[in-house]
PDB file of C-alpha atoms and ligand atoms in Angstrom:
ATOM      1  CA  MET A 748      13.321   6.206 -18.421  1.00  0.00           C
ATOM      2  CA  THR A 749      10.629   4.553 -16.384  1.00  0.00           C
ATOM      3  CA  ILE A 750       7.558   6.066 -14.846  1.00  0.00           C
ATOM      4  CA  LYS A 751       6.724   4.156 -11.673  1.00  0.00           C
ATOM      5  CA  PRO A 752       3.228   3.731 -10.239  1.00  0.00           C
ATOM      6  CA  LEU A 753       2.633   5.995  -7.250  1.00  0.00           C
ATOM      7  CA  ILE A 754       1.662   4.617  -3.853  1.00  0.00           C
ATOM      8  CA  ILE A 755      -1.582   6.283  -2.777  1.00  0.00           C
ATOM      9  CA  LEU A 756      -3.173   6.854   0.636  1.00  0.00           C
ATOM     10  CA  PRO A 757      -4.205   4.762   2.631  1.00  0.00           C
ATOM     11  CA  ASP A 758      -1.568   2.224   1.472  1.00  0.00           C
ATOM     12  CA  PRO A 759       0.370   1.218   4.635  1.00  0.00           C
ATOM     13  CA  VAL A 760       3.626   1.319   2.640  1.00  0.00           C
ATOM     14  CA  LEU A 761       3.503   5.113   3.103  1.00  0.00           C
ATOM     15  CA  ARG A 762       3.862   4.595   6.867  1.00  0.00           C
ATOM     16  CA  GLN A 763       7.107   2.600   6.585  1.00  0.00           C
ATOM     17  CA  VAL A 764      10.325   4.136   7.867  1.00  0.00           C
ATOM     18  CA  SER A 765      12.870   4.129   5.035  1.00  0.00           C
ATOM     19  CA  LYS A 766      16.356   2.691   5.509  1.00  0.00           C
ATOM     20  CA  PRO A 767      19.609   4.596   4.967  1.00  0.00           C
ATOM     21  CA  ILE A 768      21.460   4.143   1.692  1.00  0.00           C
ATOM     22  CA  GLU A 769      24.840   2.523   2.085  1.00  0.00           C
ATOM     23  CA  ARG A 770      26.269   2.971  -1.396  1.00  0.00           C
ATOM     24  CA  VAL A 771      25.616   5.410  -4.202  1.00  0.00           C
ATOM     25  CA  ASP A 772      26.151   3.419  -7.380  1.00  0.00           C
ATOM     26  CA  ALA A 773      24.742   3.089 -10.895  1.00  0.00           C
ATOM     27  CA  ASP A 774      21.790   0.961  -9.716  1.00  0.00           C
ATOM     28  CA  LEU A 775      20.814   3.627  -7.208  1.00  0.00           C
ATOM     29  CA  GLN A 776      21.225   6.396  -9.784  1.00  0.00           C
ATOM     30  CA  ARG A 777      18.818   4.514 -12.058  1.00  0.00           C
ATOM     31  CA  VAL A 778      16.216   4.533  -9.279  1.00  0.00           C
ATOM     32  CA  VAL A 779      16.833   8.275  -8.792  1.00  0.00           C
ATOM     33  CA  ASP A 780      16.308   8.876 -12.525  1.00  0.00           C
ATOM     34  CA  ASP A 781      13.070   6.848 -12.462  1.00  0.00           C
ATOM     35  CA  MET A 782      11.924   8.956  -9.503  1.00  0.00           C
ATOM     36  CA  LEU A 783      12.628  12.156 -11.454  1.00  0.00           C
ATOM     37  CA  ASP A 784      10.745  10.836 -14.502  1.00  0.00           C
ATOM     38  CA  THR A 785       7.827   9.859 -12.274  1.00  0.00           C
ATOM     39  CA  MET A 786       7.786  13.264 -10.561  1.00  0.00           C
ATOM     40  CA  TYR A 787       7.908  15.192 -13.859  1.00  0.00           C
ATOM     41  CA  ASP A 788       5.192  13.002 -15.349  1.00  0.00           C
ATOM     42  CA  ALA A 789       2.795  13.474 -12.416  1.00  0.00           C
ATOM     43  CA  PRO A 790       3.630  16.452 -12.376  1.00  0.00           C
ATOM     44  CA  GLY A 791       4.932  17.286  -8.928  1.00  0.00           C
ATOM     45  CA  ILE A 792       7.699  19.308  -7.273  1.00  0.00           C
ATOM     46  CA  GLY A 793       8.941  16.625  -4.878  1.00  0.00           C
ATOM     47  CA  LEU A 794       8.950  12.848  -4.534  1.00  0.00           C
ATOM     48  CA  ALA A 795      10.327  10.515  -1.886  1.00  0.00           C
ATOM     49  CA  ALA A 796      11.445   6.980  -2.825  1.00  0.00           C
ATOM     50  CA  ILE A 797       8.785   5.387  -0.596  1.00  0.00           C
ATOM     51  CA  GLN A 798       6.115   6.961  -2.828  1.00  0.00           C
ATOM     52  CA  VAL A 799       7.212   4.558  -5.559  1.00  0.00           C
ATOM     53  CA  GLY A 800       7.521   1.697  -3.079  1.00  0.00           C
ATOM     54  CA  VAL A 801      11.275   1.950  -2.408  1.00  0.00           C
ATOM     55  CA  ALA A 802      11.872   2.175   1.358  1.00  0.00           C
ATOM     56  CA  ARG A 803      15.210   3.976   1.055  1.00  0.00           C
ATOM     57  CA  ARG A 804      16.167   7.404   2.370  1.00  0.00           C
ATOM     58  CA  MET A 805      16.226   9.476  -0.799  1.00  0.00           C
ATOM     59  CA  LEU A 806      14.115  12.108  -2.445  1.00  0.00           C
ATOM     60  CA  VAL A 807      14.029  14.377  -5.461  1.00  0.00           C
ATOM     61  CA  ILE A 808      12.828  17.967  -5.755  1.00  0.00           C
ATOM     62  CA  ASP A 809      12.487  20.377  -8.673  1.00  0.00           C
ATOM     63  CA  LEU A 810      11.056  23.815  -8.001  1.00  0.00           C
ATOM     64  CA  SER A 811      11.613  25.245 -11.495  1.00  0.00           C
ATOM     65  CA  LYS A 812       8.531  26.811 -13.050  1.00  0.00           C
ATOM     66  CA  GLU A 813       6.795  25.572 -16.172  1.00  0.00           C
ATOM     67  CA  GLY A 814       8.759  26.562 -19.273  1.00  0.00           C
ATOM     68  CA  GLU A 815      11.959  27.115 -17.276  1.00  0.00           C
ATOM     69  CA  GLU A 816      14.972  24.857 -17.510  1.00  0.00           C
ATOM     70  CA  LYS A 817      14.648  21.866 -15.168  1.00  0.00           C
ATOM     71  CA  GLN A 818      16.569  22.046 -11.882  1.00  0.00           C
ATOM     72  CA  PRO A 819      16.534  18.521 -10.462  1.00  0.00           C
ATOM     73  CA  LEU A 820      17.798  18.263  -6.870  1.00  0.00           C
ATOM     74  CA  VAL A 821      18.681  14.859  -5.453  1.00  0.00           C
ATOM     75  CA  PHE A 822      18.936  14.275  -1.701  1.00  0.00           C
ATOM     76  CA  ILE A 823      20.329  10.964  -0.430  1.00  0.00           C
ATOM     77  CA  ASN A 824      20.228  10.248   3.331  1.00  0.00           C
ATOM     78  CA  PRO A 825      19.032  13.821   4.005  1.00  0.00           C
ATOM     79  CA  GLU A 826      19.051  14.993   7.587  1.00  0.00           C
ATOM     80  CA  ILE A 827      17.831  18.278   9.043  1.00  0.00           C
ATOM     81  CA  VAL A 828      20.572  19.610  11.314  1.00  0.00           C
ATOM     82  CA  SER A 829      18.871  22.840  12.376  1.00  0.00           C
ATOM     83  CA  SER A 830      15.569  24.600  11.922  1.00  0.00           C
ATOM     84  CA  SER A 831      14.469  28.175  12.606  1.00  0.00           C
ATOM     85  CA  ASP A 832      12.094  29.237  15.377  1.00  0.00           C
ATOM     86  CA  GLU A 833      10.434  31.377  12.747  1.00  0.00           C
ATOM     87  CA  ARG A 834       7.563  29.495  11.101  1.00  0.00           C
ATOM     88  CA  SER A 835       5.845  29.804   7.757  1.00  0.00           C
ATOM     89  CA  VAL A 836       2.637  28.476   6.289  1.00  0.00           C
ATOM     90  CA  TYR A 837       2.270  26.931   2.834  1.00  0.00           C
ATOM     91  CA  GLU A 838      -0.605  25.188   1.170  1.00  0.00           C
ATOM     92  CA  GLU A 839       0.751  21.673   0.654  1.00  0.00           C
ATOM     93  CA  GLY A 840      -0.289  18.804  -1.544  1.00  0.00           C
ATOM     94  CA  CYS A 841       1.158  15.342  -2.095  1.00  0.00           C
ATOM     95  CA  LEU A 842       1.361  12.993  -5.082  1.00  0.00           C
ATOM     96  CA  SER A 843       0.240  10.202  -2.725  1.00  0.00           C
ATOM     97  CA  ILE A 844      -2.865  12.166  -1.696  1.00  0.00           C
ATOM     98  CA  PRO A 845      -4.029  13.482  -5.075  1.00  0.00           C
ATOM     99  CA  ASP A 846      -6.220  16.583  -5.315  1.00  0.00           C
ATOM    100  CA  TYR A 847      -6.106  17.358  -1.608  1.00  0.00           C
ATOM    101  CA  TYR A 848      -4.470  20.538  -0.319  1.00  0.00           C
ATOM    102  CA  ALA A 849      -4.160  22.021   3.155  1.00  0.00           C
ATOM    103  CA  GLU A 850      -2.180  24.717   4.906  1.00  0.00           C
ATOM    104  CA  VAL A 851       0.696  23.419   7.001  1.00  0.00           C
ATOM    105  CA  GLU A 852       2.896  25.405   9.376  1.00  0.00           C
ATOM    106  CA  ARG A 853       6.568  24.438   9.565  1.00  0.00           C
ATOM    107  CA  PRO A 854       9.919  26.054  10.428  1.00  0.00           C
ATOM    108  CA  ALA A 855      10.600  28.754   7.807  1.00  0.00           C
ATOM    109  CA  LYS A 856      14.280  27.844   7.407  1.00  0.00           C
ATOM    110  CA  VAL A 857      16.170  24.584   7.735  1.00  0.00           C
ATOM    111  CA  THR A 858      19.739  23.465   7.260  1.00  0.00           C
ATOM    112  CA  ALA A 859      20.111  19.940   5.914  1.00  0.00           C
ATOM    113  CA  LYS A 860      23.037  17.710   5.101  1.00  0.00           C
ATOM    114  CA  TYR A 861      22.809  14.991   2.490  1.00  0.00           C
ATOM    115  CA  LEU A 862      24.638  13.147  -0.274  1.00  0.00           C
ATOM    116  CA  ASP A 863      24.106  14.270  -3.853  1.00  0.00           C
ATOM    117  CA  ARG A 864      23.543  12.049  -6.923  1.00  0.00           C
ATOM    118  CA  GLU A 865      27.281  11.334  -7.070  1.00  0.00           C
ATOM    119  CA  GLY A 866      27.456  10.412  -3.380  1.00  0.00           C
ATOM    120  CA  LYS A 867      29.253  13.623  -2.389  1.00  0.00           C
ATOM    121  CA  GLU A 868      28.508  15.214   0.987  1.00  0.00           C
ATOM    122  CA  GLN A 869      26.564  18.447   0.678  1.00  0.00           C
ATOM    123  CA  SER A 870      24.642  20.812   2.872  1.00  0.00           C
ATOM    124  CA  VAL A 871      21.953  23.337   2.088  1.00  0.00           C
ATOM    125  CA  GLU A 872      20.423  26.273   3.917  1.00  0.00           C
ATOM    126  CA  ALA A 873      16.885  26.283   2.647  1.00  0.00           C
ATOM    127  CA  ASP A 874      14.117  28.812   3.068  1.00  0.00           C
ATOM    128  CA  GLY A 875      10.832  29.537   1.304  1.00  0.00           C
ATOM    129  CA  LEU A 876       9.270  26.761  -0.732  1.00  0.00           C
ATOM    130  CA  LEU A 877      12.459  24.657  -0.704  1.00  0.00           C
ATOM    131  CA  ALA A 878      12.440  24.559   3.122  1.00  0.00           C
ATOM    132  CA  THR A 879       8.825  23.400   3.164  1.00  0.00           C
ATOM    133  CA  CYS A 880       9.329  20.889   0.368  1.00  0.00           C
ATOM    134  CA  LEU A 881      12.438  19.374   2.008  1.00  0.00           C
ATOM    135  CA  GLN A 882      10.627  18.950   5.325  1.00  0.00           C
ATOM    136  CA  HIS A 883       7.581  17.419   3.591  1.00  0.00           C
ATOM    137  CA  GLU A 884       9.765  14.905   1.711  1.00  0.00           C
ATOM    138  CA  ILE A 885      11.983  14.047   4.700  1.00  0.00           C
ATOM    139  CA  ASP A 886       8.772  13.379   6.651  1.00  0.00           C
ATOM    140  CA  HIS A 887       7.951  10.707   4.032  1.00  0.00           C
ATOM    141  CA  LEU A 888      11.216   8.910   4.873  1.00  0.00           C
ATOM    142  CA  ASN A 889       9.942   8.626   8.447  1.00  0.00           C
ATOM    143  CA  GLY A 890       6.459   7.454   7.437  1.00  0.00           C
ATOM    144  CA  VAL A 891       4.950  10.870   8.164  1.00  0.00           C
ATOM    145  CA  LEU A 892       2.460  12.551   5.803  1.00  0.00           C
ATOM    146  CA  PHE A 893       1.549  16.243   5.598  1.00  0.00           C
ATOM    147  CA  ILE A 894      -1.959  15.418   6.795  1.00  0.00           C
ATOM    148  CA  ASP A 895      -0.350  14.437  10.130  1.00  0.00           C
ATOM    149  CA  HIS A 896       0.297  18.163  10.618  1.00  0.00           C
ATOM    150  CA  ILE A 897      -3.349  19.242  10.198  1.00  0.00           C
ATOM    151  CA  SER A 898      -6.262  18.864  12.601  1.00  0.00           C
ATOM    152  CA  ARG A 899      -7.338  15.366  13.535  1.00  0.00           C
ATOM    153  CA  LEU A 900     -10.840  15.983  12.231  1.00  0.00           C
ATOM    154  CA  LYS A 901      -9.584  17.064   8.788  1.00  0.00           C
ATOM    155  CA  ARG A 902      -7.099  14.183   8.696  1.00  0.00           C
ATOM    156  CA  GLU A 903      -9.739  11.574   9.490  1.00  0.00           C
ATOM    157  CA  MET A 904     -11.987  12.982   6.776  1.00  0.00           C
ATOM    158  CA  VAL A 905      -9.249  12.704   4.130  1.00  0.00           C
ATOM    159  CA  ILE A 906      -8.267   9.190   5.181  1.00  0.00           C
ATOM    160  CA  LYS A 907     -11.905   8.113   5.088  1.00  0.00           C
ATOM    161  CA  LYS A 908     -12.385   9.556   1.620  1.00  0.00           C
ATOM    162  CA  PHE A 909      -9.279   7.828   0.237  1.00  0.00           C
ATOM    163  CA  THR A 910     -10.115   4.538   1.973  1.00  0.00           C
ATOM    164  CA  LYS A 911     -13.542   4.575   0.321  1.00  0.00           C
ATOM    165  CA  SER A 912     -12.167   5.306  -3.125  1.00  0.00           C
ATOM    166  CA  ALA A 913      -9.478   2.592  -2.736  1.00  0.00           C
ATOM    167  CA  LYS A 914     -12.220   0.085  -1.904  1.00  0.00           C
ATOM    168  CA  SER A 915     -14.384   1.049  -4.847  1.00  0.00           C
ATOM    169  CA  LYS A 916     -11.373   0.671  -7.158  1.00  0.00           C
ATOM    170  CA  ALA A 917     -10.678  -2.791  -5.738  1.00  0.00           C
ATOM    171  CA  LEU A 918     -14.148  -4.051  -6.660  1.00  0.00           C
TER     172      LEU A 918
HETATM  173 ZN1   ZN B 582       4.220  13.989  -0.275  1.00  0.00          ZN
END
């Protein structure tokens, strides 16, 4: 069990496009387990590999509530194959942009295919929070952050704030 340091805005690593995973093996499963430990420790409900500096197309999600049994979901090479015209709005946050939240509108339902932790092909029809969370995390694999979906003015303000705090930490 290893908790990895999180990559924080404005680190350019977050803008990298992650590469597909060719083989699901024990080494990869160890990275997945570290990602889960890191997400639970934060705590958060979703984490993409790039947020711990691994530019590979995988992410973990757990939407169970506090006190409930954990329900870890592992998505390897996830791909959205269809999304609804219907949209929904959620207040989103991100472990790479701590303590910042904003409403984001996205398709309300998506169908995604992916490989699970064992490398088996799966597909999911997601709605509600899972649909939003999946889209947020898949965005990470393409170097896209949730602040890219808000107004330019708001986005520039957040980036400025995090750039300043990164500089003061570097001193
Ligand atoms: Zn995020």
